[in-house]
Amino acid sequence: MSEVHLGCPPDHSGPHVSYFNILLPPQNEPIESSLRDDWNSMGAKVCSLDEDGDLILTRREKKSQDYFVISIQHNITSSIPRVGLQVWRAELLLADFVLHMMYKSSAFHGIVAIELGAGTGLVGMLLARVAKAVFITDHGDEVLQNCFENIHINAGVLGTKASVCVRELDWNNSWPPQVLENSSLQQRYGWSISEIEEIQRASLLVAADVIYSDDLTDAFFGILELLMCENPEKVLYLALEKRYNFTVDNFDVVANGYSHFCSYLKDDEEDDIENECSRSFVGKRINLTEIPQYVVEYDRGNDVEIWQIKKLGNVLLKHVLSVPTSEYVNGSERYFDTHMNQKGYITSDPEQQIIVLLRALFCNVIPMGCERLVLTNRFAASVIQSKSLS
């Protein structure tokens, strides 16, 4: 059972509705006009006295803080395959992060977003307040139906004009999924061709509490490879909770799944080219002290984290494409013909690789898609090592 549900009726079976108060950022009321007038009139009295001769102080109004309420239908307990029917601590932490980004910047405004392993759909619903379209995804009819009902319950509160779709996404299946023409209830969470095309334009992915099984983590990063491969701007924000257990193998208390999760990531501050080539993703932990708690009804504790994750090939591709045209146009055709051998591999000379790579990219010699990014990863890593991009 999730710690979030500790206050729920212990003997309750079936769906239960919990109410989460979501704070809006505090708004300062304007300074009283009398004080402003005093400051604007040079030489005028800035203080006044009451009838007893006591000084009257002009005070600022207190900060006001409003809130709205989200209703979440969930189960209080569940089996492992149905954990998406519960609300988990990392989900509420990710909600705090998304709210903070929405309140403090326009980074999420008008975007297409995907929530992976959405469970109750809380984070996706919050994103829908500012996004253009949100795809809330999970696996299993019961979880998907519960998520759909939560969106319906909160439709009036969210007041959103965004397109919000609940769709099935099984990480163990291939992507893109088979397009289903059958509109029966069994297929109500299937994908259309236009939706798959829109997913390719998504710039934001979010996920919470999906790291607890090594097999599931493998499947998760497998689907990320496919979802993030073509857009250098795509970024994932993932919230997790480290759960510690004693294991006989280690004779120690360890966080199951956490080290396996980290094995997929190159540290954002790491400068190891070999690791760059062997790992597919770049990860950076978010400083949680900078994220206020907007969701009232939970205790963060000390074992939750948020990671910003980008695909390494996308990061390197952005570096490569940022090189001024003048640096590679002259002589690029000659270098391409000279240094591409019969097997299609490029010379090991890093000074020439940038010219050959860029020539290949812009002449469509390397096909658009994941294959292009794999090659970009390999060649650009050598360029970075040779400090050609420094």
Coordinates of C-alpha atoms in Angstrom, one line a residue:
M1 CA 0.0 0.0 0.0
S2 CA 1.2 3.5 -0.9
E3 CA 2.2 5.7 2.1
V4 CA -0.1 8.4 0.5
H5 CA -3.1 6.2 1.4
L6 CA -2.3 5.8 5.1
G7 CA -5.2 8.0 6.2
C8 CA -7.7 6.2 4.0
P9 CA -10.3 3.7 5.4
P10 CA -8.3 0.5 5.9
D11 CA -11.2 -1.9 5.3
H12 CA -12.4 -0.1 2.2
S13 CA -12.6 -2.3 -1.0
G14 CA -12.9 -1.0 -4.5
P15 CA -12.3 2.6 -5.8
H16 CA -11.9 5.4 -3.2
V17 CA -11.8 9.1 -4.0
S18 CA -9.1 11.3 -2.3
Y19 CA -9.0 15.1 -2.6
F20 CA -5.7 16.9 -3.1
N21 CA -5.4 20.6 -2.5
I22 CA -3.2 22.2 -5.1
L23 CA -1.8 25.6 -4.0
L24 CA -1.4 28.4 -6.4
P25 CA 1.6 30.7 -6.1
P26 CA 1.2 33.5 -3.6
Q27 CA 0.1 36.8 -5.1
N28 CA 1.1 40.1 -3.6
E29 CA -1.6 42.6 -3.3
P30 CA -0.7 46.1 -4.5
I31 CA 0.8 48.6 -2.1
E32 CA -1.8 50.9 -0.6
S33 CA -2.4 53.9 -2.8
S34 CA -1.9 56.3 0.2
L35 CA 1.7 55.0 0.6
R36 CA 2.4 55.3 -3.1
D37 CA 1.1 58.9 -3.0
D38 CA 3.3 59.7 -0.1
W39 CA 6.4 58.5 -1.9
N40 CA 5.5 60.4 -5.1
S41 CA 5.1 63.8 -3.4
M42 CA 8.4 65.3 -2.4
G43 CA 8.3 67.3 0.8
A44 CA 4.8 66.1 1.7
K45 CA 4.0 64.5 5.0
V46 CA 4.9 60.8 4.9
C47 CA 3.4 60.1 8.4
S48 CA 0.0 60.9 9.9
L49 CA -1.4 60.9 13.4
D50 CA -4.7 59.6 14.8
E51 CA -7.0 61.7 17.1
D52 CA -5.0 60.7 20.1
G53 CA -1.7 61.8 18.5
D54 CA -0.4 58.3 17.9
L55 CA 1.5 57.6 14.7
I56 CA -0.5 55.8 12.0
L57 CA 1.6 53.3 10.0
T58 CA 0.7 52.4 6.5
R59 CA 0.9 48.6 6.1
R60 CA 1.3 46.3 3.1
E61 CA -1.5 43.8 2.6
K62 CA -0.7 40.2 3.5
K63 CA 0.1 37.7 0.7
S64 CA -3.0 35.9 -0.4
Q65 CA -2.8 32.3 -1.6
D66 CA -5.5 30.4 -3.4
Y67 CA -5.9 26.8 -4.2
F68 CA -7.9 24.4 -6.3
V69 CA -8.9 20.8 -5.6
I70 CA -8.2 17.7 -7.7
S71 CA -10.3 14.6 -7.0
I72 CA -8.4 11.3 -7.7
Q73 CA -10.2 8.0 -7.8
H74 CA -7.9 5.2 -6.8
N75 CA -7.6 1.9 -4.9
I76 CA -6.2 1.8 -1.4
T77 CA -4.3 -1.4 -2.0
S78 CA -3.4 -3.4 -5.1
S79 CA -1.3 -6.2 -6.5
I80 CA 2.0 -5.4 -8.3
P81 CA 0.5 -5.6 -11.8
R82 CA -2.2 -3.1 -10.7
V83 CA 0.0 -0.5 -8.9
G84 CA -1.2 2.1 -11.3
L85 CA -4.5 2.1 -9.4
Q86 CA -2.8 3.8 -6.4
V87 CA -1.4 7.3 -5.9
W88 CA 2.4 7.2 -5.1
R89 CA 4.7 9.7 -3.4
A90 CA 6.8 10.2 -6.5
E91 CA 3.7 11.1 -8.5
L92 CA 2.9 13.9 -6.1
L93 CA 6.5 15.1 -6.2
L94 CA 6.4 15.2 -10.0
A95 CA 3.1 17.1 -9.8
D96 CA 5.0 19.7 -7.6
F97 CA 7.7 20.0 -10.3
V98 CA 5.3 20.4 -13.2
L99 CA 3.3 23.0 -11.3
H100 CA 6.4 24.9 -10.5
M101 CA 7.4 25.0 -14.1
M102 CA 4.0 26.1 -15.1
Y103 CA 3.9 28.9 -12.6
K104 CA 7.4 30.2 -13.1
S105 CA 7.9 29.9 -16.9
S106 CA 6.1 29.3 -20.2
A107 CA 8.3 26.2 -21.0
F108 CA 5.3 23.8 -21.0
H109 CA 2.8 26.2 -22.7
G110 CA 1.5 25.0 -26.0
I111 CA 3.5 21.8 -26.1
V112 CA 2.7 18.2 -26.9
A113 CA 3.4 16.0 -23.8
I114 CA 3.4 12.3 -23.0
E115 CA 2.9 10.8 -19.6
L116 CA 4.4 7.2 -19.3
G117 CA 3.1 4.8 -16.7
A118 CA 0.5 7.5 -15.8
G119 CA -1.4 5.5 -13.3
T120 CA -4.2 7.8 -12.0
G121 CA -3.2 10.5 -14.5
L122 CA -2.7 13.3 -12.0
V123 CA 0.5 14.8 -13.6
G124 CA -1.0 14.6 -17.2
M125 CA -4.1 16.4 -16.1
L126 CA -2.1 19.2 -14.5
L127 CA -0.1 19.6 -17.7
A128 CA -3.3 19.8 -19.7
R129 CA -3.9 23.2 -18.1
V130 CA -1.3 24.8 -20.3
A131 CA -0.3 22.2 -23.0
K132 CA -1.7 21.9 -26.5
A133 CA -2.1 18.1 -26.3
V134 CA -1.4 15.5 -23.6
F135 CA -1.2 11.7 -24.1
I136 CA -1.7 9.9 -20.8
T137 CA -0.5 6.4 -21.3
D138 CA -0.4 3.2 -19.3
H139 CA -1.1 -0.6 -19.7
G140 CA -4.2 -2.6 -18.8
D141 CA -7.9 -1.9 -19.2
E142 CA -8.6 -1.4 -15.5
V143 CA -5.8 1.2 -15.0
L144 CA -6.7 3.0 -18.3
Q145 CA -10.4 3.1 -17.4
N146 CA -9.7 4.5 -13.9
C147 CA -7.5 7.2 -15.5
F148 CA -10.2 8.1 -18.0
E149 CA -12.7 8.5 -15.2
N150 CA -10.4 10.7 -13.3
I151 CA -10.1 13.0 -16.3
H152 CA -13.9 13.1 -16.5
I153 CA -14.3 13.8 -12.7
N154 CA -11.9 16.8 -12.9
A155 CA -13.0 18.2 -16.3
G156 CA -14.8 21.2 -14.7
V157 CA -11.9 22.0 -12.3
L158 CA -9.2 21.9 -15.0
G159 CA -11.2 23.9 -17.5
T160 CA -8.8 22.9 -20.2
K161 CA -9.0 23.3 -23.9
A162 CA -6.1 21.0 -24.5
S163 CA -6.6 17.7 -26.2
V164 CA -6.3 15.0 -23.6
C165 CA -6.1 11.3 -24.7
V166 CA -5.8 8.2 -22.6
R167 CA -3.9 5.6 -24.6
E168 CA -2.5 2.1 -24.0
L169 CA 1.3 1.9 -24.3
D170 CA 2.8 -1.5 -23.4
W171 CA 6.6 -1.0 -23.1
N172 CA 7.2 -4.6 -24.1
N173 CA 5.6 -4.1 -27.5
S174 CA 7.1 -2.4 -30.5
W175 CA 6.6 1.3 -31.4
P176 CA 4.8 2.6 -33.3
P177 CA 1.9 0.4 -32.3
Q178 CA -0.5 -1.3 -34.7
V179 CA -3.3 1.1 -35.7
L180 CA -6.7 -0.3 -34.8
E181 CA -9.7 0.5 -36.9
N182 CA -12.1 -1.3 -34.5
S183 CA -13.8 1.2 -32.3
S184 CA -15.2 -1.3 -29.8
L185 CA -14.9 -0.8 -26.1
Q186 CA -12.0 -3.3 -26.0
Q187 CA -10.1 -1.0 -28.5
R188 CA -11.1 2.4 -27.1
Y189 CA -7.6 3.1 -25.9
G190 CA -6.0 2.3 -29.2
W191 CA -4.0 4.8 -31.4
S192 CA -4.9 6.5 -34.6
I193 CA -2.4 7.4 -37.3
S194 CA -2.7 11.1 -36.6
E195 CA -2.0 10.6 -32.9
I196 CA 1.2 8.6 -33.7
E197 CA 2.3 11.4 -35.9
E198 CA 1.6 14.0 -33.2
I199 CA 3.6 11.9 -30.7
Q200 CA 6.6 12.3 -32.8
R201 CA 6.3 16.1 -32.3
A202 CA 6.1 15.8 -28.5
S203 CA 8.8 17.7 -26.7
L204 CA 8.1 16.6 -23.1
L205 CA 7.8 13.2 -21.5
V206 CA 7.0 12.7 -17.8
A207 CA 6.9 9.5 -15.7
A208 CA 6.7 8.8 -11.9
D209 CA 7.4 5.8 -9.8
V210 CA 8.1 3.4 -12.7
I211 CA 11.5 2.3 -11.4
Y212 CA 11.0 -0.8 -9.1
S213 CA 11.8 -3.8 -11.3
D214 CA 14.9 -4.3 -13.4
D215 CA 12.9 -6.0 -16.2
L216 CA 10.4 -3.0 -16.2
T217 CA 13.4 -0.6 -16.3
D218 CA 14.8 -2.4 -19.3
A219 CA 11.5 -2.1 -21.1
F220 CA 11.1 1.5 -20.1
F221 CA 14.4 2.6 -21.6
G222 CA 13.7 0.5 -24.6
I223 CA 10.5 2.4 -25.4
L224 CA 12.4 5.7 -24.6
E225 CA 14.9 4.8 -27.3
L226 CA 12.0 4.7 -29.8
L227 CA 10.0 7.7 -28.5
M228 CA 13.0 10.1 -28.3
C229 CA 15.1 9.1 -31.2
E230 CA 14.1 11.7 -33.8
N231 CA 13.6 14.9 -31.9
P232 CA 16.8 16.5 -30.3
E233 CA 14.5 18.7 -28.1
K234 CA 12.8 15.9 -26.3
V235 CA 13.3 15.7 -22.6
L236 CA 12.0 13.3 -19.9
Y237 CA 11.4 14.3 -16.3
L238 CA 11.2 11.2 -14.2
A239 CA 10.4 11.1 -10.5
L240 CA 11.2 8.0 -8.4
E241 CA 11.3 6.8 -4.8
K242 CA 14.2 4.7 -3.6
R243 CA 12.8 1.8 -1.6
Y244 CA 15.3 0.0 0.6
N245 CA 15.3 -3.7 1.4
F246 CA 17.8 -6.1 2.8
T247 CA 19.1 -8.6 0.2
V248 CA 20.9 -11.8 0.9
D249 CA 23.0 -11.3 -2.3
N250 CA 24.5 -8.1 -1.0
F251 CA 24.1 -8.7 2.7
D252 CA 23.1 -5.1 2.9
V253 CA 20.1 -2.8 2.7
V254 CA 19.8 -1.6 -0.9
A255 CA 17.4 0.3 -3.1
N256 CA 16.1 -2.3 -5.5
G257 CA 16.3 -1.2 -9.1
Y258 CA 18.0 2.1 -8.4
S259 CA 21.5 1.1 -9.5
H260 CA 20.2 -0.6 -12.5
F261 CA 18.3 2.6 -13.5
C262 CA 21.5 4.6 -13.0
S263 CA 23.4 2.2 -15.3
Y264 CA 21.5 3.5 -18.2
L265 CA 22.6 7.1 -17.6
K266 CA 25.7 9.1 -18.2
D267 CA 26.1 11.8 -15.6
D268 CA 25.5 15.2 -17.0
E269 CA 28.7 16.5 -15.5
E270 CA 30.7 13.4 -16.5
D271 CA 33.4 13.9 -19.2
D272 CA 34.1 10.3 -20.2
I273 CA 33.8 9.7 -23.9
E274 CA 33.9 5.9 -23.6
N275 CA 30.8 6.1 -21.3
E276 CA 29.2 8.5 -23.7
C277 CA 29.4 5.9 -26.5
S278 CA 28.2 3.0 -24.3
R279 CA 25.3 4.7 -22.6
S280 CA 22.3 6.1 -24.5
F281 CA 21.0 8.7 -22.1
V282 CA 22.3 11.7 -20.2
G283 CA 20.8 12.2 -16.7
K284 CA 20.8 15.1 -14.2
R285 CA 19.2 15.2 -10.8
I286 CA 16.9 18.1 -10.1
N287 CA 17.6 20.1 -6.9
L288 CA 14.4 19.5 -4.9
T289 CA 15.1 22.4 -2.5
E290 CA 14.2 24.7 -5.3
I291 CA 10.8 23.1 -5.9
P292 CA 8.1 24.3 -3.5
Q293 CA 5.4 21.9 -2.3
Y294 CA 2.2 22.8 -4.0
V295 CA 0.4 19.5 -3.3
V296 CA -0.5 19.7 0.4
E297 CA -1.5 16.2 1.3
Y298 CA 1.8 14.3 1.4
D299 CA 5.2 14.2 3.1
R300 CA 8.1 14.1 0.6
G301 CA 10.6 12.4 2.9
N302 CA 14.3 12.0 1.9
D303 CA 14.1 9.1 -0.6
V304 CA 12.5 10.8 -3.7
E305 CA 14.3 12.2 -6.7
I306 CA 13.5 13.9 -10.0
W307 CA 15.8 13.3 -13.0
Q308 CA 16.0 15.2 -16.2
I309 CA 16.9 12.7 -18.9
K310 CA 17.8 13.3 -22.5
K311 CA 18.9 10.9 -25.3
L312 CA 22.6 11.1 -25.8
G313 CA 22.4 11.0 -29.5
N314 CA 20.0 14.0 -29.4
V315 CA 22.4 16.0 -27.2
L316 CA 25.3 15.3 -29.5
L317 CA 23.3 16.0 -32.6
K318 CA 22.4 19.5 -31.2
H319 CA 26.1 20.2 -30.7
V320 CA 26.9 19.0 -34.3
L321 CA 24.2 21.0 -35.9
S322 CA 25.2 24.2 -34.0
V323 CA 28.5 24.3 -35.8
P324 CA 28.5 27.3 -38.3
T325 CA 28.1 26.3 -41.9
S326 CA 31.3 28.0 -42.9
E327 CA 33.3 25.5 -40.9
Y328 CA 32.3 22.5 -42.9
V329 CA 31.0 23.6 -46.4
N330 CA 34.4 24.3 -48.0
G331 CA 36.0 21.0 -49.0
S332 CA 33.3 18.8 -47.5
E333 CA 32.5 17.0 -50.8
R334 CA 36.2 16.2 -51.3
Y335 CA 36.6 14.9 -47.8
F336 CA 33.4 12.8 -48.0
D337 CA 34.7 11.0 -51.2
T338 CA 38.2 10.6 -49.8
H339 CA 37.4 9.3 -46.3
M340 CA 34.4 7.1 -46.8
N341 CA 35.6 3.5 -47.5
Q342 CA 33.8 0.7 -49.1
K343 CA 32.2 -0.6 -45.9
G344 CA 30.7 2.8 -45.2
Y345 CA 32.8 3.6 -42.1
I346 CA 34.3 7.0 -41.7
T347 CA 38.0 7.7 -41.2
S348 CA 39.3 7.7 -37.6
D349 CA 40.8 11.1 -38.1
P350 CA 38.6 13.2 -35.8
E351 CA 39.4 16.5 -37.6
Q352 CA 37.9 15.1 -40.7
Q353 CA 34.9 13.3 -39.1
I354 CA 33.0 16.5 -38.4
I355 CA 33.2 17.5 -42.1
V356 CA 32.2 14.0 -43.3
L357 CA 29.4 13.7 -40.8
L358 CA 27.8 17.0 -41.5
R359 CA 28.1 16.4 -45.2
A360 CA 26.4 13.1 -44.8
L361 CA 23.7 14.5 -42.6
F362 CA 22.7 17.3 -44.9
C363 CA 23.0 15.3 -48.1
N364 CA 20.8 12.6 -46.5
V365 CA 23.4 9.9 -47.0
I366 CA 22.6 8.8 -43.4
P367 CA 18.9 8.0 -43.3
M368 CA 16.6 10.1 -41.1
G369 CA 15.7 8.3 -37.9
C370 CA 17.4 6.3 -35.2
E371 CA 20.2 5.0 -37.5
R372 CA 21.3 8.6 -38.1
L373 CA 21.5 9.3 -34.4
V374 CA 23.5 6.2 -33.7
L375 CA 26.1 7.4 -36.2
T376 CA 25.9 10.9 -34.9
N377 CA 26.6 9.6 -31.4
R378 CA 29.7 7.7 -32.6
F379 CA 31.2 10.4 -34.7
A380 CA 30.4 13.4 -32.6
A381 CA 31.9 11.8 -29.5
S382 CA 35.2 11.6 -31.3
V383 CA 34.8 15.3 -32.3
I384 CA 34.1 16.3 -28.7
Q385 CA 37.1 14.3 -27.5
S386 CA 39.3 16.2 -30.0
K387 CA 37.9 19.5 -28.7
S388 CA 36.7 20.5 -32.1
L389 CA 33.4 21.7 -30.5
S390 CA 34.9 23.3 -27.5

